[in-house]
mmCIF file with all atom_site columns, C-alpha atoms in Angstrom:
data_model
loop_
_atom_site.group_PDB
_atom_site.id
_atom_site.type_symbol
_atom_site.label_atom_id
_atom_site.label_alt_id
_atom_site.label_comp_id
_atom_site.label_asym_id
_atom_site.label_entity_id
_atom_site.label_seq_id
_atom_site.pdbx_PDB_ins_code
_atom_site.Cartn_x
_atom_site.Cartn_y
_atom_site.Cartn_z
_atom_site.occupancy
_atom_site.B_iso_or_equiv
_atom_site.pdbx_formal_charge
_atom_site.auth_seq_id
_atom_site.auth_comp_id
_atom_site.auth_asym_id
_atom_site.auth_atom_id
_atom_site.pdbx_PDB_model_num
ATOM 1   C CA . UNK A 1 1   ? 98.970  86.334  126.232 1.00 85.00 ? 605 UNK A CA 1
ATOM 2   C CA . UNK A 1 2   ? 98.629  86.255  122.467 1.00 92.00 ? 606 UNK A CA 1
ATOM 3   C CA . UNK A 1 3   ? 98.515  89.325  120.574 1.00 97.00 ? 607 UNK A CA 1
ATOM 4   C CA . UNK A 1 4   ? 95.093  90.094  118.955 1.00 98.00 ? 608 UNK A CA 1
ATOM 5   C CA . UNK A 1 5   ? 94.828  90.941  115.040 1.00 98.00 ? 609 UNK A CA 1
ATOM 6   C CA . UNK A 1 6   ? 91.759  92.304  113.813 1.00 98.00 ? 610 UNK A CA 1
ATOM 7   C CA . UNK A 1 7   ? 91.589  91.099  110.092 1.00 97.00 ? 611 UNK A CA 1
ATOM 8   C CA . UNK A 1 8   ? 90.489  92.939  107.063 1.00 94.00 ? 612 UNK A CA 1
ATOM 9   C CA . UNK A 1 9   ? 88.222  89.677  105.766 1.00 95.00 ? 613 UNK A CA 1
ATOM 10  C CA . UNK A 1 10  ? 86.171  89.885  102.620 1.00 91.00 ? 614 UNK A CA 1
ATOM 11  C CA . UNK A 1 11  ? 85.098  86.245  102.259 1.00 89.00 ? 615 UNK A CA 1
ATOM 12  C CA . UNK A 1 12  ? 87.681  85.954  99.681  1.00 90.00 ? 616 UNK A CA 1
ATOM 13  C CA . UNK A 1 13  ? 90.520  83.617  99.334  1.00 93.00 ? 617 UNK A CA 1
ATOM 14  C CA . UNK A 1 14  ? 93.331  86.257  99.906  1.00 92.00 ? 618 UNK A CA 1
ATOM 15  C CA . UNK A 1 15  ? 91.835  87.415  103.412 1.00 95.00 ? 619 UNK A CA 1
ATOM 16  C CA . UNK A 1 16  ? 90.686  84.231  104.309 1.00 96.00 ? 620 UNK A CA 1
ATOM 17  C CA . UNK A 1 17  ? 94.146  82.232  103.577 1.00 96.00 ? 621 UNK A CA 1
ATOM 18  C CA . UNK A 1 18  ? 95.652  85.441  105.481 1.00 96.00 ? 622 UNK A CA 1
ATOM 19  C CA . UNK A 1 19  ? 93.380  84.459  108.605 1.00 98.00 ? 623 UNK A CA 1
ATOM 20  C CA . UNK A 1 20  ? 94.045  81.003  108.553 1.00 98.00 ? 624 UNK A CA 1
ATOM 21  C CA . UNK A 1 21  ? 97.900  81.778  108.304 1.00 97.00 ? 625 UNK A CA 1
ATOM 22  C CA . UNK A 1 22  ? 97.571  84.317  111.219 1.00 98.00 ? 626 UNK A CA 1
ATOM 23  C CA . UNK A 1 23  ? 95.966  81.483  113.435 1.00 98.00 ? 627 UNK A CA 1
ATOM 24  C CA . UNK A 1 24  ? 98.731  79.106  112.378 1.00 98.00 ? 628 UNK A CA 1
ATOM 25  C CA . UNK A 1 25  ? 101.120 81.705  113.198 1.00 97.00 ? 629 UNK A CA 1
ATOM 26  C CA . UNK A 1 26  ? 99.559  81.815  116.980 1.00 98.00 ? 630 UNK A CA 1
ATOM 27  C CA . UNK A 1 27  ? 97.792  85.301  116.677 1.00 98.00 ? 631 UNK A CA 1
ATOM 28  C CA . UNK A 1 28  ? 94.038  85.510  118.151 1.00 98.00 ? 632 UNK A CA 1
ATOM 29  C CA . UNK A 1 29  ? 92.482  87.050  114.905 1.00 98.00 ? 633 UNK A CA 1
ATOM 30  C CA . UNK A 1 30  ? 89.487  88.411  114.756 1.00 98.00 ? 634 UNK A CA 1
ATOM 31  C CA . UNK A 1 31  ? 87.367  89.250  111.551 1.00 98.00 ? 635 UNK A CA 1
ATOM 32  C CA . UNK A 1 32  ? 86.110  92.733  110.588 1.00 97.00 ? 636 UNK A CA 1
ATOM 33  C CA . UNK A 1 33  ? 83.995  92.716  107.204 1.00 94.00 ? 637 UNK A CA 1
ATOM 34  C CA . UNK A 1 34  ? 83.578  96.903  105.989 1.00 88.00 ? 638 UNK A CA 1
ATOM 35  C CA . UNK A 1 35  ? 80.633  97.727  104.427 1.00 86.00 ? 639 UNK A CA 1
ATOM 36  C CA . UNK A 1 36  ? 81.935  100.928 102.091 1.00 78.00 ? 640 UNK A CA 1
ATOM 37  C CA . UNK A 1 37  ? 78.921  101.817 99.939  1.00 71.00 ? 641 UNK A CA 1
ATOM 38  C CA . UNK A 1 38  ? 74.915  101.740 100.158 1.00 60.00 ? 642 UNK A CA 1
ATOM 39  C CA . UNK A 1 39  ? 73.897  103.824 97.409  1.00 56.00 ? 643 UNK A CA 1
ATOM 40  C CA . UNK A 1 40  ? 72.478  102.252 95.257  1.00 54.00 ? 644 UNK A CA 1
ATOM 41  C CA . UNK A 1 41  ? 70.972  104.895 93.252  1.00 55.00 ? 645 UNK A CA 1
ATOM 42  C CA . UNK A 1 42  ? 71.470  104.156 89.340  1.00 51.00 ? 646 UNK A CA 1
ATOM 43  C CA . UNK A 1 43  ? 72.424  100.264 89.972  1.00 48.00 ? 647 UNK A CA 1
ATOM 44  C CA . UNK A 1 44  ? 70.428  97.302  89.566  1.00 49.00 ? 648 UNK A CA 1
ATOM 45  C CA . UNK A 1 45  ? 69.876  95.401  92.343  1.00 53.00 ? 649 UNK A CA 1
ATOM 46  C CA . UNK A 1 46  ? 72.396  92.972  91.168  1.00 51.00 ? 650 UNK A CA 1
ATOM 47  C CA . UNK A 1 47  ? 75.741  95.294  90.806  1.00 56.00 ? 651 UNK A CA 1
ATOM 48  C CA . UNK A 1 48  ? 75.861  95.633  94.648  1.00 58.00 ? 652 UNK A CA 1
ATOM 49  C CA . UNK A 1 49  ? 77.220  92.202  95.935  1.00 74.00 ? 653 UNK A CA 1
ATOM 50  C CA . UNK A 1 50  ? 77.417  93.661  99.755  1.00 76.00 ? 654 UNK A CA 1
ATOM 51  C CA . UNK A 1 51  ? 75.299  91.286  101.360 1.00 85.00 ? 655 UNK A CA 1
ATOM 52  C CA . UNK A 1 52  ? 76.403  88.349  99.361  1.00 88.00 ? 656 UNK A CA 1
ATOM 53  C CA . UNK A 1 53  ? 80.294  89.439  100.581 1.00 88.00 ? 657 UNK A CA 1
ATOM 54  C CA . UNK A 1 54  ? 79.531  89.851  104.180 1.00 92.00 ? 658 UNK A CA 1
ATOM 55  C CA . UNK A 1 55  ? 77.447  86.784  104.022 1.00 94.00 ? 659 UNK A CA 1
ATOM 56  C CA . UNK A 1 56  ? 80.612  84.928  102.884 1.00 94.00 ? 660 UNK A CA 1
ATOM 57  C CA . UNK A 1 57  ? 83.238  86.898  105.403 1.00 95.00 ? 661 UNK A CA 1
ATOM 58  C CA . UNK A 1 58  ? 80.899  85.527  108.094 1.00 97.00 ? 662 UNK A CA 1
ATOM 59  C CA . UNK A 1 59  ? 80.896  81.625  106.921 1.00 97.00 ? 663 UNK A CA 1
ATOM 60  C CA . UNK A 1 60  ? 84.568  82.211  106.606 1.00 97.00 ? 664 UNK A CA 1
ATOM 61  C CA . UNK A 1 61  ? 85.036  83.576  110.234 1.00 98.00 ? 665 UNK A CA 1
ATOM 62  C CA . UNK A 1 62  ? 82.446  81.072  111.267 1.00 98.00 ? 666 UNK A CA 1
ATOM 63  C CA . UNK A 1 63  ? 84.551  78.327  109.675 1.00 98.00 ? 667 UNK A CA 1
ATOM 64  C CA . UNK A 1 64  ? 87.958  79.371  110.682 1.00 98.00 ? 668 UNK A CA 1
ATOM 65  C CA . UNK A 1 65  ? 86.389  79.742  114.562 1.00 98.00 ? 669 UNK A CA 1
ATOM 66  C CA . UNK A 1 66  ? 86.600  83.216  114.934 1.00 98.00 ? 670 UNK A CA 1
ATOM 67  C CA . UNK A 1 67  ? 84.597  85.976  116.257 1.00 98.00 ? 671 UNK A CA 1
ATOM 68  C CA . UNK A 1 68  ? 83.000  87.979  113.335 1.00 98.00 ? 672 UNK A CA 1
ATOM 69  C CA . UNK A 1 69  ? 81.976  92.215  113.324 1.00 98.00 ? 673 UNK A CA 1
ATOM 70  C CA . UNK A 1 70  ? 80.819  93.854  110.672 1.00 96.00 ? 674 UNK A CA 1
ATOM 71  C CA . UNK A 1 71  ? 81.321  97.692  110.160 1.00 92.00 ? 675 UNK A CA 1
ATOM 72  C CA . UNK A 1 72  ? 79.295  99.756  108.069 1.00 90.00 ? 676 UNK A CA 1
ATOM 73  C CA . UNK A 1 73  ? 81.833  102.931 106.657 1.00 82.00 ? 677 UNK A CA 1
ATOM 74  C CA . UNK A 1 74  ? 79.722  103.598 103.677 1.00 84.00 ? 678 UNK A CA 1
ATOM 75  C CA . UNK A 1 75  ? 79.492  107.300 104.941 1.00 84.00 ? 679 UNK A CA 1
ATOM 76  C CA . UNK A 1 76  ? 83.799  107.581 105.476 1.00 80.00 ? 680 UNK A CA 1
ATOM 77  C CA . UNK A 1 77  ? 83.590  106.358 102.141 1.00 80.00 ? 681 UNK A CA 1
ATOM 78  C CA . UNK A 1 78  ? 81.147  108.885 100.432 1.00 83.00 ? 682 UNK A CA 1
ATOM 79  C CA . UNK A 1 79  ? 82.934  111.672 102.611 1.00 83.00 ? 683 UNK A CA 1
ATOM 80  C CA . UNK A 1 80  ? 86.781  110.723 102.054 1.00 77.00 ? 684 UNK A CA 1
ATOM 81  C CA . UNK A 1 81  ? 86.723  108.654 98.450  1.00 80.00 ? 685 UNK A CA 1
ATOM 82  C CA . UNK A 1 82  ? 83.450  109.586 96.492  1.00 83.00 ? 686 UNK A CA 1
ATOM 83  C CA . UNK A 1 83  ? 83.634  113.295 97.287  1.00 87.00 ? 687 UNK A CA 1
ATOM 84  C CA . UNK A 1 84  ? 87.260  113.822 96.485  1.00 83.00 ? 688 UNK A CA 1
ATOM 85  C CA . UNK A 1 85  ? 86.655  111.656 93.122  1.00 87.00 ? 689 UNK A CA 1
ATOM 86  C CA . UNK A 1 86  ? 84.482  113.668 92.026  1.00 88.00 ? 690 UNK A CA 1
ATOM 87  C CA . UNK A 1 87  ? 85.899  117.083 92.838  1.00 88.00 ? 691 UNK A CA 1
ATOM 88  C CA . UNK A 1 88  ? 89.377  115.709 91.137  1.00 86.00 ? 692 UNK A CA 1
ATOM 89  C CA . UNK A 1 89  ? 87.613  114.969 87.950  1.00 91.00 ? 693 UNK A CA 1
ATOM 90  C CA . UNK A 1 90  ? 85.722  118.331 87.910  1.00 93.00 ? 694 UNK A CA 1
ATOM 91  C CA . UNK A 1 91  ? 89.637  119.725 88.171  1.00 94.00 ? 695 UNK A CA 1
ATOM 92  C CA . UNK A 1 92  ? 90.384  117.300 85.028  1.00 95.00 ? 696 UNK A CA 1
ATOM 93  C CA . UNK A 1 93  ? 92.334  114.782 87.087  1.00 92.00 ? 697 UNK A CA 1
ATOM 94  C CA . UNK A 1 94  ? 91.456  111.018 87.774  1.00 88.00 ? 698 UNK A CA 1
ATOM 95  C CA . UNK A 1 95  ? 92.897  109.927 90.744  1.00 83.00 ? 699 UNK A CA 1
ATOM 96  C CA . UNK A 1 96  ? 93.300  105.993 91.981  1.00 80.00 ? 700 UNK A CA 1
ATOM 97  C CA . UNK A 1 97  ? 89.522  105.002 94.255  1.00 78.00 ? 701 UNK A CA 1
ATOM 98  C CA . UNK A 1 98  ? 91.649  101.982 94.977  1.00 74.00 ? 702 UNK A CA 1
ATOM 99  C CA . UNK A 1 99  ? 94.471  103.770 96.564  1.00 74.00 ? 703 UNK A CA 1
ATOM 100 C CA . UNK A 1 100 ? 92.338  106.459 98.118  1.00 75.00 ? 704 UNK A CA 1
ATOM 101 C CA . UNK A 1 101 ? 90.163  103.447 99.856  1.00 75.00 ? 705 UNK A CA 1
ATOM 102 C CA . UNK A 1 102 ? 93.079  101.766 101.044 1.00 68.00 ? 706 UNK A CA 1
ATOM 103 C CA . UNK A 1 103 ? 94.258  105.130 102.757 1.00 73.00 ? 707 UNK A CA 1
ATOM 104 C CA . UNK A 1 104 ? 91.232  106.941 104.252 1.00 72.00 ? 708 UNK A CA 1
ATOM 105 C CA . UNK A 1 105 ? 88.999  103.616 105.012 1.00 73.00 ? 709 UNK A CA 1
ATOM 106 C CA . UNK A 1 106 ? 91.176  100.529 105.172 1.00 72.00 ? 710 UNK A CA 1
ATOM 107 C CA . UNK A 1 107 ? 94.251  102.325 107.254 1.00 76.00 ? 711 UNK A CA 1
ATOM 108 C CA . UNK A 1 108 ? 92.286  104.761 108.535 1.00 81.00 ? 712 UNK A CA 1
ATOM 109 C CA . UNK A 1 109 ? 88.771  104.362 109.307 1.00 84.00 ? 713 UNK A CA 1
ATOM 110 C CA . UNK A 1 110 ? 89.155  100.507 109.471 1.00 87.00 ? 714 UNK A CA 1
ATOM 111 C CA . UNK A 1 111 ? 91.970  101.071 111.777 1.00 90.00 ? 715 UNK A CA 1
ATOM 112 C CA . UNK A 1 112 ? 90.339  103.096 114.105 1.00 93.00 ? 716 UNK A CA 1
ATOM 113 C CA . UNK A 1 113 ? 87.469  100.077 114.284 1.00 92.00 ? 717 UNK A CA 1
ATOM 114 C CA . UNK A 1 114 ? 89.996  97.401  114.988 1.00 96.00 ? 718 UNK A CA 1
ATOM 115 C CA . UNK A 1 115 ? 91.193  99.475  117.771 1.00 96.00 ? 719 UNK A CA 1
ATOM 116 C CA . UNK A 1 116 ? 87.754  99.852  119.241 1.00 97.00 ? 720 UNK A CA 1
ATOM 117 C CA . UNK A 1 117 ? 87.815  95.622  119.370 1.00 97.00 ? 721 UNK A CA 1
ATOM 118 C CA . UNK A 1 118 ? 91.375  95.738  121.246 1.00 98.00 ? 722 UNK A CA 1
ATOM 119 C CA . UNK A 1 119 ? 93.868  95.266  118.272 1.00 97.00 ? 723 UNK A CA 1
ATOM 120 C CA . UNK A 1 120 ? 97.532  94.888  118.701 1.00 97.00 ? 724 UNK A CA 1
ATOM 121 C CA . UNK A 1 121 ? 97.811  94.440  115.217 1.00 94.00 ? 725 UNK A CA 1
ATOM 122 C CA . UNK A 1 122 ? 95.559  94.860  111.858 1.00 92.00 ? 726 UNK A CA 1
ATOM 123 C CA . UNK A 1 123 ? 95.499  92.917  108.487 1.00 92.00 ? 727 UNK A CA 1
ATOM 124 C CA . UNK A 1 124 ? 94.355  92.152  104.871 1.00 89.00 ? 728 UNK A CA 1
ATOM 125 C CA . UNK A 1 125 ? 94.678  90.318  102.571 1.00 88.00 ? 729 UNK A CA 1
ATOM 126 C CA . UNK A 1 126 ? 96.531  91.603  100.264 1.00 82.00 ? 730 UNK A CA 1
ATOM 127 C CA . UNK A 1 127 ? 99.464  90.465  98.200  1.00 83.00 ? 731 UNK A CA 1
ATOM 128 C CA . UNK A 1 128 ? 102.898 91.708  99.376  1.00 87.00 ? 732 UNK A CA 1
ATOM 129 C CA . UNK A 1 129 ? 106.299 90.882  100.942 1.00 91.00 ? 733 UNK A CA 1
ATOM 130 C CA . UNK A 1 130 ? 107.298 92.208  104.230 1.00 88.00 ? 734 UNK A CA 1
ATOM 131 C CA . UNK A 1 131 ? 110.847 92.807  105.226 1.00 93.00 ? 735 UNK A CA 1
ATOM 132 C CA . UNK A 1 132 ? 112.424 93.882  109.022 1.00 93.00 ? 736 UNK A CA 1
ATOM 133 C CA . UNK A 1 133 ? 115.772 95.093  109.178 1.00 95.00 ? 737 UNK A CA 1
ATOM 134 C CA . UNK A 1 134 ? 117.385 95.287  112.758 1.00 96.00 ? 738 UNK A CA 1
ATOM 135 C CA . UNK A 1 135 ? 118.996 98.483  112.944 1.00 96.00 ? 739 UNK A CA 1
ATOM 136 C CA . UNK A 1 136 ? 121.287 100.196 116.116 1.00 97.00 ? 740 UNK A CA 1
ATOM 137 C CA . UNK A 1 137 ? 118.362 102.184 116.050 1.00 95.00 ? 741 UNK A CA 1
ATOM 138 C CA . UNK A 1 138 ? 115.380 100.347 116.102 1.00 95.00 ? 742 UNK A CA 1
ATOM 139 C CA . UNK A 1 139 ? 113.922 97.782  113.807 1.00 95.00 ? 743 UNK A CA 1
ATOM 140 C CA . UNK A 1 140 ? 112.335 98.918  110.082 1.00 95.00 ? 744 UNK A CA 1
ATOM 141 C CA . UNK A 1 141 ? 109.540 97.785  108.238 1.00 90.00 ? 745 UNK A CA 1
ATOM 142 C CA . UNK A 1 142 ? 109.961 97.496  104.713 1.00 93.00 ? 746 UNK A CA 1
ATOM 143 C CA . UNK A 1 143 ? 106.640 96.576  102.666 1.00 88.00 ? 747 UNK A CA 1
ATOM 144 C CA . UNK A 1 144 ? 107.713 95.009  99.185  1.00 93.00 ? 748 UNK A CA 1
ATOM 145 C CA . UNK A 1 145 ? 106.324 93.892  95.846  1.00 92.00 ? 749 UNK A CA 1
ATOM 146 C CA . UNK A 1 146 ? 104.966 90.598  95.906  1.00 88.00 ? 750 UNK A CA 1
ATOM 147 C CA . UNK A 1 147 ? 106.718 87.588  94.568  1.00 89.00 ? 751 UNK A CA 1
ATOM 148 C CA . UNK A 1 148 ? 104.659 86.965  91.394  1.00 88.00 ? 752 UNK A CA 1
ATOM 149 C CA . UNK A 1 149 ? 104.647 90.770  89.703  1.00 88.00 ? 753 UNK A CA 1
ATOM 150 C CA . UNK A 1 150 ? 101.318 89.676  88.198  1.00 88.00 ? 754 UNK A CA 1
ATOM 151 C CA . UNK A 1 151 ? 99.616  89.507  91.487  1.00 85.00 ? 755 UNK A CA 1
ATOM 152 C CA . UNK A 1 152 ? 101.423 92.092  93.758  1.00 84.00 ? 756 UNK A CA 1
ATOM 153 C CA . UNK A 1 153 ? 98.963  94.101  95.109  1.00 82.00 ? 757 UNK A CA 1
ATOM 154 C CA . UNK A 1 154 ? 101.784 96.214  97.572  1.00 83.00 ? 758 UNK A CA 1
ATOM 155 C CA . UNK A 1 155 ? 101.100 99.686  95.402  1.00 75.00 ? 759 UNK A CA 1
ATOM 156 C CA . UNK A 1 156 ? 97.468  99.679  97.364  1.00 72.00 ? 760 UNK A CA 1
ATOM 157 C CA . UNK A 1 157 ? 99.474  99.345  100.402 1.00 73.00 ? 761 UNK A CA 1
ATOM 158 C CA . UNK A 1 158 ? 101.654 103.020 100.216 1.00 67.00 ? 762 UNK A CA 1
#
């Protein structure tokens, strides 16, 4: 039986090449598009691309032949990543929204979705190397910066 990845997909090319490649690799992949943020308080109508995203994850899935979910975790995101921002700057520090997203919603709350849909495995698409040493004890996982420096993404990833 094949093992089932639930996939991280934006509609962009990193998460949709990261599909395909999953496929060729003989995983059953399935796409999970996040919706993070709703309020759009302050914004004109145009600075929250959201629909237009999921709109493309979907054609991509629907492309690629595979099933499609969408998952709204706009209020994780308010909770774990807005709040904390903002109570870190009132302390006079300015922490990473990148790397906080990353943790709480994408291995975290997105996590706990792709288990919900059966997941063996989950993934993104971002840029990285992976590396598995065979040990006596086990085997280790070793995530490490991408090939091209300019486009390494693996930072988001710790």
């Amino acid at each position: 039986m094949k093992k089932k990845v639930v996939l991280g997909l934006s509609g962009g090319v990193d998460s949709s090449v990261a599909a395909w490649l999953l496929m060729q690799q003989g995983f059953d992949v399935e796409a999970l598009f996040m919706r993070n943020w709703h309020d759009t308080t302050g914004l004109l109508q145009s600075d929250c691309h959201w629909e237009d995203d999921a709109m493309f994850a979907e054609m991509v899935a629907k492309k690629l032949g595979i099933p499609y979910h969408f998952v709204d975790l706009s209020d994780a995101y308010r909770q774990k990543v807005v709040d904390y921002m903002f109570s870190e700057y009132e302390k006079g520090r300015t922490p990473n929204p990148d790397i906080l997203c990353n943790r709480e919603i994408k291995f975290d709350s997105f996590a706990d979705e792709a288990r919900k849909l059966g997941a063996d495995y989950v993934a993104t698409g971002h840029y990285c190397r992976r590396e598995i040493l065979n040990t006596p004890g086990g085997e280790i996982y070793r995530l490490l910066c991408g090939s091209d420096g300019n486009k390494d993404q693996s930072y988001f990833l710790c």
